Amino acid sequence: DQQVKQNSPSLSVQEGRISILNCDYTNSMFDYFLWYKKYPAEGPTFLISISSIKDKNEDGRFTVFLNKSAKHLSLHIVPSQPGDSAVYFCAASDFGNEKLTFGTGTRLTIIP
Amino acid sequence: NAGVTQTPKFRVLKTGQSMTLLCAQDMNHEYMYWYRQDPGMGLRLIHYSVGEGTTAKGEVPDGYNVSRLKKQNFLLGLESAAPSQTSVYFCASKRDGNTEAFFGQGTRLTVV
């Protein structure tokens, strides 16, 4: 049972445009959400997070939006840069904060 | 500051052989995790630990054992390796609460 879902395995965006990556979850106990970025042959690195008490969090070019009623979050990257080409994972943890559950990832390719 | 270090980085095993993967963190984190990454499956949690001397099962624990004898180390053991355990293994650690996890560089394991 996939509790965190990223339905788009890949996404291609032109440099300078907006990249929007989507994530859906099924567990209503999740209350903290994170996005990670992963380059080949490296470990995932933390990008941005959001608590369930918020609906938006910004950090430079990256913004995460949370829609609790729809159990949906999205990551916006504006403007997209070639260095943003990577696999992006959505992750969630519940109130106990013990386990971190990941989605299947979306491969983002920025076209110069 | 090394962060999270995994040993070894690469390994080839024959079916039935055993091995131990070592994860070490120098951030005094309470929580530690072992994930495996497979194509199209994202990061799946194998086992995790919420403190020294404690371990718990994740999504895919079968065929693996773990130990957390020291706070800074989390060991993942394969008693009798199978080709289905061919994967990239990632260790991660985090503090308590709504915080991000930090990942190691990964161990690429091939079982032939």
mmCIF file of C-alpha atoms in Angstrom:
data_model
loop_
_atom_site.group_PDB
_atom_site.id
_atom_site.type_symbol
_atom_site.label_atom_id
_atom_site.label_comp_id
_atom_site.label_asym_id
_atom_site.label_seq_id
_atom_site.Cartn_x
_atom_site.Cartn_y
_atom_site.Cartn_z
ATOM 1 C CA ASP A 1 0.000 0.000 0.000
ATOM 2 C CA GLN A 2 1.736 3.128 -1.273
ATOM 3 C CA GLN A 3 0.911 5.828 1.269
ATOM 4 C CA VAL A 4 2.855 8.530 -0.576
ATOM 5 C CA LYS A 5 2.392 8.672 -4.339
ATOM 6 C CA GLN A 6 4.157 10.576 -7.066
ATOM 7 C CA ASN A 7 2.202 9.724 -10.190
ATOM 8 C CA SER A 8 4.533 11.375 -12.691
ATOM 9 C CA PRO A 9 7.734 9.336 -13.111
ATOM 10 C CA SER A 10 9.283 12.078 -15.237
ATOM 11 C CA LEU A 11 8.881 15.720 -16.177
ATOM 12 C CA SER A 12 10.690 17.912 -18.696
ATOM 13 C CA VAL A 13 10.676 21.713 -18.392
ATOM 14 C CA GLN A 14 12.442 24.432 -20.327
ATOM 15 C CA GLU A 15 15.053 26.474 -18.525
ATOM 16 C CA GLY A 16 13.556 29.611 -16.985
ATOM 17 C CA ARG A 17 10.017 28.205 -16.814
ATOM 18 C CA ILE A 18 8.185 26.897 -13.765
ATOM 19 C CA SER A 19 8.542 23.256 -12.701
ATOM 20 C CA ILE A 20 5.643 21.778 -10.737
ATOM 21 C CA LEU A 21 6.062 18.425 -9.054
ATOM 22 C CA ASN A 22 3.079 16.752 -7.432
ATOM 23 C CA CYS A 23 2.615 14.351 -4.537
ATOM 24 C CA ASP A 24 -0.481 12.704 -3.048
ATOM 25 C CA TYR A 25 -0.807 10.887 0.255
ATOM 26 C CA THR A 26 -3.420 8.639 1.795
ATOM 27 C CA ASN A 27 -2.545 8.598 5.512
ATOM 28 C CA SER A 28 -4.414 11.367 7.341
ATOM 29 C CA MET A 29 -2.000 10.977 10.268
ATOM 30 C CA PHE A 30 0.834 12.521 8.257
ATOM 31 C CA ASP A 31 1.575 15.981 9.603
ATOM 32 C CA TYR A 32 5.013 16.902 8.260
ATOM 33 C CA PHE A 33 6.056 16.797 4.624
ATOM 34 C CA LEU A 34 9.443 17.107 2.966
ATOM 35 C CA TRP A 35 10.949 17.256 -0.495
ATOM 36 C CA TYR A 36 14.319 15.733 -1.261
ATOM 37 C CA LYS A 37 16.500 16.059 -4.332
ATOM 38 C CA LYS A 38 18.746 13.275 -5.545
ATOM 39 C CA TYR A 39 21.565 13.338 -8.066
ATOM 40 C CA PRO A 40 22.929 10.072 -9.546
ATOM 41 C CA ALA A 41 25.354 8.202 -7.288
ATOM 42 C CA GLU A 42 24.621 10.507 -4.354
ATOM 43 C CA GLY A 43 22.360 10.315 -1.333
ATOM 44 C CA PRO A 44 19.126 12.344 -1.232
ATOM 45 C CA THR A 45 19.508 15.874 0.105
ATOM 46 C CA PHE A 46 16.837 17.851 1.907
ATOM 47 C CA LEU A 47 15.233 20.653 -0.078
ATOM 48 C CA ILE A 48 12.228 22.102 1.725
ATOM 49 C CA SER A 49 9.550 21.052 4.205
ATOM 50 C CA ILE A 50 6.095 22.062 5.407
ATOM 51 C CA SER A 51 4.117 21.400 8.543
ATOM 52 C CA SER A 52 0.427 20.529 8.340
ATOM 53 C CA ILE A 53 -0.470 23.759 10.143
ATOM 54 C CA LYS A 54 0.692 25.717 7.086
ATOM 55 C CA ASP A 55 -0.424 25.688 3.467
ATOM 56 C CA LYS A 56 2.668 27.260 1.920
ATOM 57 C CA ASN A 57 6.379 27.491 2.589
ATOM 58 C CA GLU A 58 8.944 29.329 0.467
ATOM 59 C CA ASP A 59 12.713 29.122 0.267
ATOM 60 C CA GLY A 60 14.239 31.095 -2.572
ATOM 61 C CA ARG A 61 13.193 29.550 -5.894
ATOM 62 C CA PHE A 62 11.388 26.690 -4.144
ATOM 63 C CA THR A 63 7.835 26.798 -2.798
ATOM 64 C CA VAL A 64 5.858 23.917 -1.358
ATOM 65 C CA PHE A 65 2.066 24.029 -1.223
ATOM 66 C CA LEU A 66 -0.049 21.769 0.969
ATOM 67 C CA ASN A 67 -3.764 21.060 0.448
ATOM 68 C CA LYS A 68 -4.774 18.962 3.437
ATOM 69 C CA SER A 69 -8.369 18.420 2.344
ATOM 70 C CA ALA A 70 -7.165 16.947 -0.949
ATOM 71 C CA LYS A 71 -4.190 15.201 0.685
ATOM 72 C CA HIS A 72 -1.984 16.782 -1.959
ATOM 73 C CA LEU A 73 1.238 18.731 -1.978
ATOM 74 C CA SER A 74 3.255 20.265 -4.749
ATOM 75 C CA LEU A 75 6.730 21.683 -5.221
ATOM 76 C CA HIS A 76 7.166 24.727 -7.462
ATOM 77 C CA ILE A 77 10.580 25.689 -8.801
ATOM 78 C CA VAL A 78 10.787 29.137 -10.374
ATOM 79 C CA PRO A 79 12.758 29.808 -12.478
ATOM 80 C CA SER A 80 13.995 26.328 -13.364
ATOM 81 C CA GLN A 81 17.745 25.965 -13.895
ATOM 82 C CA PRO A 82 19.825 23.174 -15.494
ATOM 83 C CA GLY A 83 21.213 22.253 -12.061
ATOM 84 C CA ASP A 84 17.677 21.404 -10.957
ATOM 85 C CA SER A 85 17.756 18.281 -13.150
ATOM 86 C CA ALA A 86 17.514 15.453 -10.615
ATOM 87 C CA VAL A 87 15.091 12.987 -9.079
ATOM 88 C CA TYR A 88 12.741 14.581 -6.550
ATOM 89 C CA PHE A 89 11.221 12.582 -3.721
ATOM 90 C CA CYS A 90 8.265 13.582 -1.629
ATOM 91 C CA ALA A 91 8.269 12.275 1.967
ATOM 92 C CA ALA A 92 5.929 12.379 4.948
ATOM 93 C CA SER A 93 6.030 11.616 8.650
ATOM 94 C CA ASP A 94 3.230 11.139 11.153
ATOM 95 C CA PHE A 95 2.586 12.699 14.552
ATOM 96 C CA GLY A 96 5.107 10.406 16.229
ATOM 97 C CA ASN A 97 7.788 11.544 13.781
ATOM 98 C CA GLU A 98 9.446 8.153 13.906
ATOM 99 C CA LYS A 99 9.059 6.915 10.334
ATOM 100 C CA LEU A 100 9.703 8.847 7.148
ATOM 101 C CA THR A 101 7.712 7.455 4.195
ATOM 102 C CA PHE A 102 8.860 8.287 0.688
ATOM 103 C CA GLY A 103 7.160 8.436 -2.685
ATOM 104 C CA THR A 104 8.507 6.769 -5.825
ATOM 105 C CA GLY A 105 10.162 9.914 -7.146
ATOM 106 C CA THR A 106 9.870 12.169 -10.208
ATOM 107 C CA ARG A 107 12.799 12.643 -12.571
ATOM 108 C CA LEU A 108 12.962 16.312 -13.534
ATOM 109 C CA THR A 109 14.891 17.296 -16.649
ATOM 110 C CA ILE A 110 15.520 20.967 -17.362
ATOM 111 C CA ILE A 111 16.003 21.622 -21.061
ATOM 112 C CA PRO A 112 18.491 24.439 -21.819
ATOM 113 C CA ASN B 1 31.882 17.286 9.845
ATOM 114 C CA ALA B 2 31.331 13.955 8.041
ATOM 115 C CA GLY B 3 27.550 13.715 8.613
ATOM 116 C CA VAL B 4 26.371 10.220 7.675
ATOM 117 C CA THR B 5 28.979 7.763 6.423
ATOM 118 C CA GLN B 6 28.207 4.380 4.883
ATOM 119 C CA THR B 7 30.663 1.521 4.521
ATOM 120 C CA PRO B 8 31.258 -0.049 2.011
ATOM 121 C CA LYS B 9 30.241 1.953 -1.049
ATOM 122 C CA PHE B 10 30.122 -1.042 -3.387
ATOM 123 C CA ARG B 11 29.917 -4.794 -2.854
ATOM 124 C CA VAL B 12 29.269 -7.900 -4.899
ATOM 125 C CA LEU B 13 28.029 -10.959 -3.039
ATOM 126 C CA LYS B 14 27.281 -14.506 -4.087
ATOM 127 C CA THR B 15 23.866 -15.922 -3.262
ATOM 128 C CA GLY B 16 23.891 -17.279 0.279
ATOM 129 C CA GLN B 17 26.781 -15.150 1.526
ATOM 130 C CA SER B 18 26.379 -12.821 4.476
ATOM 131 C CA MET B 19 27.518 -9.267 5.018
ATOM 132 C CA THR B 20 27.057 -6.231 7.237
ATOM 133 C CA LEU B 21 26.586 -2.654 6.090
ATOM 134 C CA LEU B 22 27.773 -0.017 8.531
ATOM 135 C CA CYS B 23 26.255 3.409 8.999
ATOM 136 C CA ALA B 24 27.910 5.992 11.222
ATOM 137 C CA GLN B 25 26.654 9.483 12.075
ATOM 138 C CA ASP B 26 28.456 12.206 14.003
ATOM 139 C CA MET B 27 25.482 14.537 14.586
ATOM 140 C CA ASN B 28 24.265 12.919 17.830
ATOM 141 C CA HIS B 29 20.946 12.082 16.160
ATOM 142 C CA GLU B 30 18.469 9.866 17.956
ATOM 143 C CA TYR B 31 16.781 8.357 14.915
ATOM 144 C CA MET B 32 18.482 6.239 12.260
ATOM 145 C CA TYR B 33 17.054 4.494 9.197
ATOM 146 C CA TRP B 34 17.937 1.994 6.506
ATOM 147 C CA TYR B 35 16.249 2.343 3.112
ATOM 148 C CA ARG B 36 16.623 0.529 -0.161
ATOM 149 C CA GLN B 37 16.130 2.190 -3.529
ATOM 150 C CA ASP B 38 14.944 0.181 -6.494
ATOM 151 C CA PRO B 39 13.841 1.417 -9.952
ATOM 152 C CA GLY B 40 10.217 2.565 -9.900
ATOM 153 C CA MET B 41 9.881 1.795 -6.180
ATOM 154 C CA GLY B 42 11.306 4.898 -4.592
ATOM 155 C CA LEU B 43 12.912 4.638 -1.155
ATOM 156 C CA ARG B 44 11.478 1.857 0.965
ATOM 157 C CA LEU B 45 12.119 1.645 4.688
ATOM 158 C CA ILE B 46 13.771 -1.596 5.836
ATOM 159 C CA HIS B 47 14.356 -1.023 9.553
ATOM 160 C CA TYR B 48 14.756 1.969 11.791
ATOM 161 C CA SER B 49 15.856 2.892 15.309
ATOM 162 C CA VAL B 50 14.606 5.613 17.629
ATOM 163 C CA GLY B 51 17.521 5.329 20.020
ATOM 164 C CA GLU B 52 20.470 3.287 21.203
ATOM 165 C CA GLY B 53 19.466 -0.313 21.839
ATOM 166 C CA THR B 54 16.123 -0.049 20.004
ATOM 167 C CA THR B 55 15.118 -1.211 16.530
ATOM 168 C CA ALA B 56 11.832 -1.548 14.638
ATOM 169 C CA LYS B 57 10.639 -2.994 11.341
ATOM 170 C CA GLY B 58 9.834 -0.854 8.339
ATOM 171 C CA GLU B 59 8.001 -1.707 5.117
ATOM 172 C CA VAL B 60 10.378 -4.384 3.778
ATOM 173 C CA PRO B 61 12.237 -5.995 6.728
ATOM 174 C CA ASP B 62 12.353 -9.629 5.560
ATOM 175 C CA GLY B 63 15.853 -10.989 4.994
ATOM 176 C CA TYR B 64 17.523 -8.213 6.988
ATOM 177 C CA ASN B 65 18.548 -7.716 10.598
ATOM 178 C CA VAL B 66 19.791 -4.583 12.339
ATOM 179 C CA SER B 67 21.538 -3.541 15.515
ATOM 180 C CA ARG B 68 22.083 -0.210 17.263
ATOM 181 C CA LEU B 69 24.558 -0.959 20.043
ATOM 182 C CA LYS B 70 26.003 2.555 19.960
ATOM 183 C CA LYS B 71 24.057 5.741 19.325
ATOM 184 C CA GLN B 72 26.254 6.756 16.416
ATOM 185 C CA ASN B 73 26.179 3.419 14.564
ATOM 186 C CA PHE B 74 23.400 1.483 12.851
ATOM 187 C CA LEU B 75 24.295 -1.863 11.272
ATOM 188 C CA LEU B 76 22.305 -3.651 8.567
ATOM 189 C CA GLY B 77 22.941 -7.366 8.175
ATOM 190 C CA LEU B 78 22.109 -9.800 5.416
ATOM 191 C CA GLU B 79 22.421 -13.338 6.783
ATOM 192 C CA SER B 80 21.925 -15.177 3.468
ATOM 193 C CA ALA B 81 21.958 -12.838 0.484
ATOM 194 C CA ALA B 82 19.489 -13.339 -2.368
ATOM 195 C CA PRO B 83 19.441 -11.764 -5.861
ATOM 196 C CA SER B 84 16.254 -9.891 -4.830
ATOM 197 C CA GLN B 85 18.420 -7.948 -2.381
ATOM 198 C CA THR B 86 20.382 -6.371 -5.209
ATOM 199 C CA SER B 87 19.741 -2.686 -4.613
ATOM 200 C CA VAL B 88 21.173 0.621 -3.498
ATOM 201 C CA TYR B 89 21.011 0.970 0.277
ATOM 202 C CA PHE B 90 20.813 4.319 2.026
ATOM 203 C CA CYS B 91 21.248 5.111 5.667
ATOM 204 C CA ALA B 92 19.767 8.252 7.198
ATOM 205 C CA SER B 93 19.622 9.942 10.590
ATOM 206 C CA LYS B 94 17.553 12.728 12.151
ATOM 207 C CA ARG B 95 16.859 14.503 15.401
ATOM 208 C CA ASP B 96 13.584 14.097 17.228
ATOM 209 C CA GLY B 97 10.627 16.209 16.107
ATOM 210 C CA ASN B 98 9.703 17.762 12.770
ATOM 211 C CA THR B 99 13.167 17.795 11.301
ATOM 212 C CA GLU B 100 14.786 16.612 8.132
ATOM 213 C CA ALA B 101 16.745 13.404 7.782
ATOM 214 C CA PHE B 102 20.325 13.417 6.512
ATOM 215 C CA PHE B 103 21.400 10.671 4.154
ATOM 216 C CA GLY B 104 24.633 8.849 3.471
ATOM 217 C CA GLN B 105 26.090 8.389 -0.004
ATOM 218 C CA GLY B 106 24.640 4.926 -0.458
ATOM 219 C CA THR B 107 25.921 1.360 -0.832
ATOM 220 C CA ARG B 108 25.434 -0.358 -4.161
ATOM 221 C CA LEU B 109 25.009 -4.084 -3.499
ATOM 222 C CA THR B 110 24.844 -6.719 -6.207
ATOM 223 C CA VAL B 111 23.952 -10.317 -5.368
ATOM 224 C CA VAL B 112 24.838 -12.822 -8.087
#
